[in-house]
Short mmCIF file of C-alpha atoms in Angstrom, two decimals:
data_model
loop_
_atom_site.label_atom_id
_atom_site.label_comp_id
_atom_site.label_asym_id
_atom_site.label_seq_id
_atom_site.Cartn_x
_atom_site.Cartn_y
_atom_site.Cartn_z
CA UNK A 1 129.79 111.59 84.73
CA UNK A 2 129.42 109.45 87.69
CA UNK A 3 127.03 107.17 88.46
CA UNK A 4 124.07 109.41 89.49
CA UNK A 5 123.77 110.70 86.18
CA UNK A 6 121.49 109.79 82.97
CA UNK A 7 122.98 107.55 80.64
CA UNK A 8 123.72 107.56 77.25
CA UNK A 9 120.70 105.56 75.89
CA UNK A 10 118.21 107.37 78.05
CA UNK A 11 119.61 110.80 76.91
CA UNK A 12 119.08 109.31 73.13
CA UNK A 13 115.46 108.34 73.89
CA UNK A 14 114.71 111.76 75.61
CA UNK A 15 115.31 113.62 72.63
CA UNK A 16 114.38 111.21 69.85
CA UNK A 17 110.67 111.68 71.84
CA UNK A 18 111.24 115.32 72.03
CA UNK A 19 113.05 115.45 68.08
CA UNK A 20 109.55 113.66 67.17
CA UNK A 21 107.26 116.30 69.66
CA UNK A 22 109.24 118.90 67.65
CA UNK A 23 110.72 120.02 70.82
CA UNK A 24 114.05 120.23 70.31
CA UNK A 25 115.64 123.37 68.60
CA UNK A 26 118.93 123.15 67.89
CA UNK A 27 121.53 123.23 71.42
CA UNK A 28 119.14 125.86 73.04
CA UNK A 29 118.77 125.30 76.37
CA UNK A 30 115.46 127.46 76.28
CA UNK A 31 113.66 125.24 73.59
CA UNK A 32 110.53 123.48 74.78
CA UNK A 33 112.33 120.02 75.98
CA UNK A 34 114.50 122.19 78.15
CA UNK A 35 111.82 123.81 79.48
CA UNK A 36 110.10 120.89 80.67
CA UNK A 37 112.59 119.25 82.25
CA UNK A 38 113.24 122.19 84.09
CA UNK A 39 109.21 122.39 85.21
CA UNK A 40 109.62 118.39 86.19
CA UNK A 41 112.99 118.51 87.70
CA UNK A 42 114.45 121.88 88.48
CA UNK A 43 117.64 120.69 86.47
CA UNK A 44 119.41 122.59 83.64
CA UNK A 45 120.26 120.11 81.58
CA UNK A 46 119.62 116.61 80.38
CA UNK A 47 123.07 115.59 81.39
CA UNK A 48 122.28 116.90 84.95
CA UNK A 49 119.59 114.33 85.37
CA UNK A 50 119.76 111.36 87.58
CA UNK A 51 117.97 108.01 85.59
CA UNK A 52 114.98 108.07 87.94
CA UNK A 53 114.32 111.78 86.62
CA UNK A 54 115.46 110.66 83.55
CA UNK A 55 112.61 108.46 83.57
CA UNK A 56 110.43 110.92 84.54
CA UNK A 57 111.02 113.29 81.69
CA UNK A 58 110.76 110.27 79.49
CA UNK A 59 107.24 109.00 80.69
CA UNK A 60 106.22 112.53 80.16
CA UNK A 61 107.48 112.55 76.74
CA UNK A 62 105.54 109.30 75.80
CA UNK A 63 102.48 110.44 77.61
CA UNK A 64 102.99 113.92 75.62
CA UNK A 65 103.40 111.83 72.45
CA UNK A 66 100.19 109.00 72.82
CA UNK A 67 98.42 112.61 73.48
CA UNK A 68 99.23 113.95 70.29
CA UNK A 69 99.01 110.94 68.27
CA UNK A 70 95.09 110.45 69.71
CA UNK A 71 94.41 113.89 68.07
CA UNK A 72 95.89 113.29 64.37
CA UNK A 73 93.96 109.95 64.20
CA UNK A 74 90.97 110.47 62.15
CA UNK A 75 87.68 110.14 63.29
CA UNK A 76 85.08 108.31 61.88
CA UNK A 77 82.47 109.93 60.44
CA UNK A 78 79.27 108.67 60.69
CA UNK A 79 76.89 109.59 57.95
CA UNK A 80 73.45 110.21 58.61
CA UNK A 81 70.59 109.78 56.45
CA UNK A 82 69.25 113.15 54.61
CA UNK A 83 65.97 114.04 56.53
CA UNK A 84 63.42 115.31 54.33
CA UNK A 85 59.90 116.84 55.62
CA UNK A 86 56.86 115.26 54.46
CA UNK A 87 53.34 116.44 54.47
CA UNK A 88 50.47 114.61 54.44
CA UNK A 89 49.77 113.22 50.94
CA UNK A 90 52.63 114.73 49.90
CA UNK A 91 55.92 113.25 47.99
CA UNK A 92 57.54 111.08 50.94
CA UNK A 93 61.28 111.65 52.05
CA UNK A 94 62.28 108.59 49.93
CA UNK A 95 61.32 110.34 46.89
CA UNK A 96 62.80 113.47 47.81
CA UNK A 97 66.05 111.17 48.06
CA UNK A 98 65.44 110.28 45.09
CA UNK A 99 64.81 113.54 43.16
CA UNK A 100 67.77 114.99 44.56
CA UNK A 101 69.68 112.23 43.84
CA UNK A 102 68.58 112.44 40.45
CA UNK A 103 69.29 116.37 40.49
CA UNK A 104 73.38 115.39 41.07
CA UNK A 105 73.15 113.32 38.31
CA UNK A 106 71.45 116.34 35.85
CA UNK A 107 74.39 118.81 37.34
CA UNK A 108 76.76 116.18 36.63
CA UNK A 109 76.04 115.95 33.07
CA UNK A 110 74.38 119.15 32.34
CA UNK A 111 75.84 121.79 34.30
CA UNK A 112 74.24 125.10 34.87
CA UNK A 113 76.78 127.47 35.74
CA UNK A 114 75.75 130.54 38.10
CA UNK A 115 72.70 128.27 38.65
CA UNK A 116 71.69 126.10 42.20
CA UNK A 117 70.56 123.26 42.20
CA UNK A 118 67.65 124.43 44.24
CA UNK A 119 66.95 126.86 41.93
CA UNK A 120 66.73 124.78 38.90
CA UNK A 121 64.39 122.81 40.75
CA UNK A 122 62.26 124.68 41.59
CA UNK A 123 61.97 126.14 37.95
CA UNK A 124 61.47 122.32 36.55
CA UNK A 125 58.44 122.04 39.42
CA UNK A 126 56.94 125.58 37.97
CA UNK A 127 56.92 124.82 34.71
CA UNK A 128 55.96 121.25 34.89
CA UNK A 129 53.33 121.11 37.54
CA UNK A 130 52.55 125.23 37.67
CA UNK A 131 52.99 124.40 41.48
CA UNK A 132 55.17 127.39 43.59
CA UNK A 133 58.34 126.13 44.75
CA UNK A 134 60.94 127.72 47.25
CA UNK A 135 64.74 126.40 46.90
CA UNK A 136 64.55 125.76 50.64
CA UNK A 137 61.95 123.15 50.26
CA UNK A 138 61.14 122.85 46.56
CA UNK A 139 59.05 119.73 47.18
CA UNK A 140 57.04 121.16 49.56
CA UNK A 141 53.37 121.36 47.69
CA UNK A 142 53.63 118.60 45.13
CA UNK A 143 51.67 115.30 45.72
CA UNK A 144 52.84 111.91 46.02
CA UNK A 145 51.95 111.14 42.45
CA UNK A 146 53.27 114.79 41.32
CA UNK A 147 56.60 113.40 43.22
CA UNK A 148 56.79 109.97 40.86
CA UNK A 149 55.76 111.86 38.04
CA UNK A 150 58.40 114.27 38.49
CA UNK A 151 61.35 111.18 39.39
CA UNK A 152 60.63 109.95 36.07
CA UNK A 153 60.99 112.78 34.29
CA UNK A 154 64.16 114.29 36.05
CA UNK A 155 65.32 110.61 35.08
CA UNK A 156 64.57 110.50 31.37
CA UNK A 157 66.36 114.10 31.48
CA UNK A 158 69.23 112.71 33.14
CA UNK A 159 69.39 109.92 30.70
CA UNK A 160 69.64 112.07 27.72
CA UNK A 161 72.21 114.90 29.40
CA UNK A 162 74.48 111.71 30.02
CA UNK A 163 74.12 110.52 26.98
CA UNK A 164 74.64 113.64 25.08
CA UNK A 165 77.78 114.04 27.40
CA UNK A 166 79.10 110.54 26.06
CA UNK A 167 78.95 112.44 22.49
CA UNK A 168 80.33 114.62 23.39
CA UNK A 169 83.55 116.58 22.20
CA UNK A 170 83.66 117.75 26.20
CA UNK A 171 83.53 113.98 26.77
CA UNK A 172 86.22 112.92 24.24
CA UNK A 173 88.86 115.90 25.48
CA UNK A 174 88.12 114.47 29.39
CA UNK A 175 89.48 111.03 28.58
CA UNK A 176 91.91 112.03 26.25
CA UNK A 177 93.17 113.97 29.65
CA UNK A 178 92.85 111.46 31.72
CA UNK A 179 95.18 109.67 29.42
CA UNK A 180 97.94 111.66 29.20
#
């Protein structure tokens, strides 16, 4: 090696980048590292390089890698509110917030299985207000009072499936779980 060749601690870098880019494979001189240095300098081999094409390869490799590492970093996620239609006179979207909050809490503590959420909505609106519901927009035709009315009873209901959950044997066998 004379002195218009890559040295020893550039060579290291190159392929610690490349190790970390999961371009090296092994001593092929056909894996992916090869290849590029090939498409930057028309060289063979890493040896073969001088240290200003050396430093070529090597900002390419850290541009490569700042590239990739922008991609794995996880985005944040911005949460928007629920958007609920409201008619005139009818229950308002914070209600509708409400009610389907109040409709996780039911399925959390008295699960239907085989059985939406929409669904059993739309059943409790039928048979407590006689009022036709569709799962796509069960509130659709209740009034704003029909709306509170129908918060405080999904919340009495919720009340009593949690607390028949805490008495549960289910409830019992779920910490004794968590436990072990």
């Amino acid at each position: 090696m004379g002195m218009l060749n890559i040295d020893n601690g550039s060579k290291r870098r190159i392929y610690a980048i490349a190790a970390s880019l999961g371009m090296v494979q092994g001593h092929d001189h056909e894996d992916p590292l090869h290849l590029l240095v090939q498409g930057l300098t028309g060289k063979e081999g890493i040896p073969d390089l001088t240290p200003a094409e050396g430093q070529l390869v090597e900002q390419e490799l850290i541009r490569r890698k700042a590239r990739q590492h922008q991609g794995t970093q996880p985005r944040q996620r911005q949460r928007r509110k629920r958007k609920y239609e409201e008619m005139p006179g009818g229950v308002t979207a914070a209600q509708q917030g409400k009610i389907w909050y109040l409709m996780g809490e039911l399925a959390t503590y008295d699960p239907k299985p085989g059985v939406s959420l929409q669904a059993r909505l739309c059943g409790m609106i039928e048979k407590q207000f006689h009022v036709t519901a569709f799962p796509t927009q069960p509130c659709r035709f209740l009034t704003r009072e029909q709306g509170a009315a129908l918060i405080e009873g999904l919340k009495d209901q919720a009340t009593r499936a949690e607390l028949e959950y805490l008495h549960s044997s289910k409830y019992r066998q779920d910490q004794e779980a968590a436990y072990e």
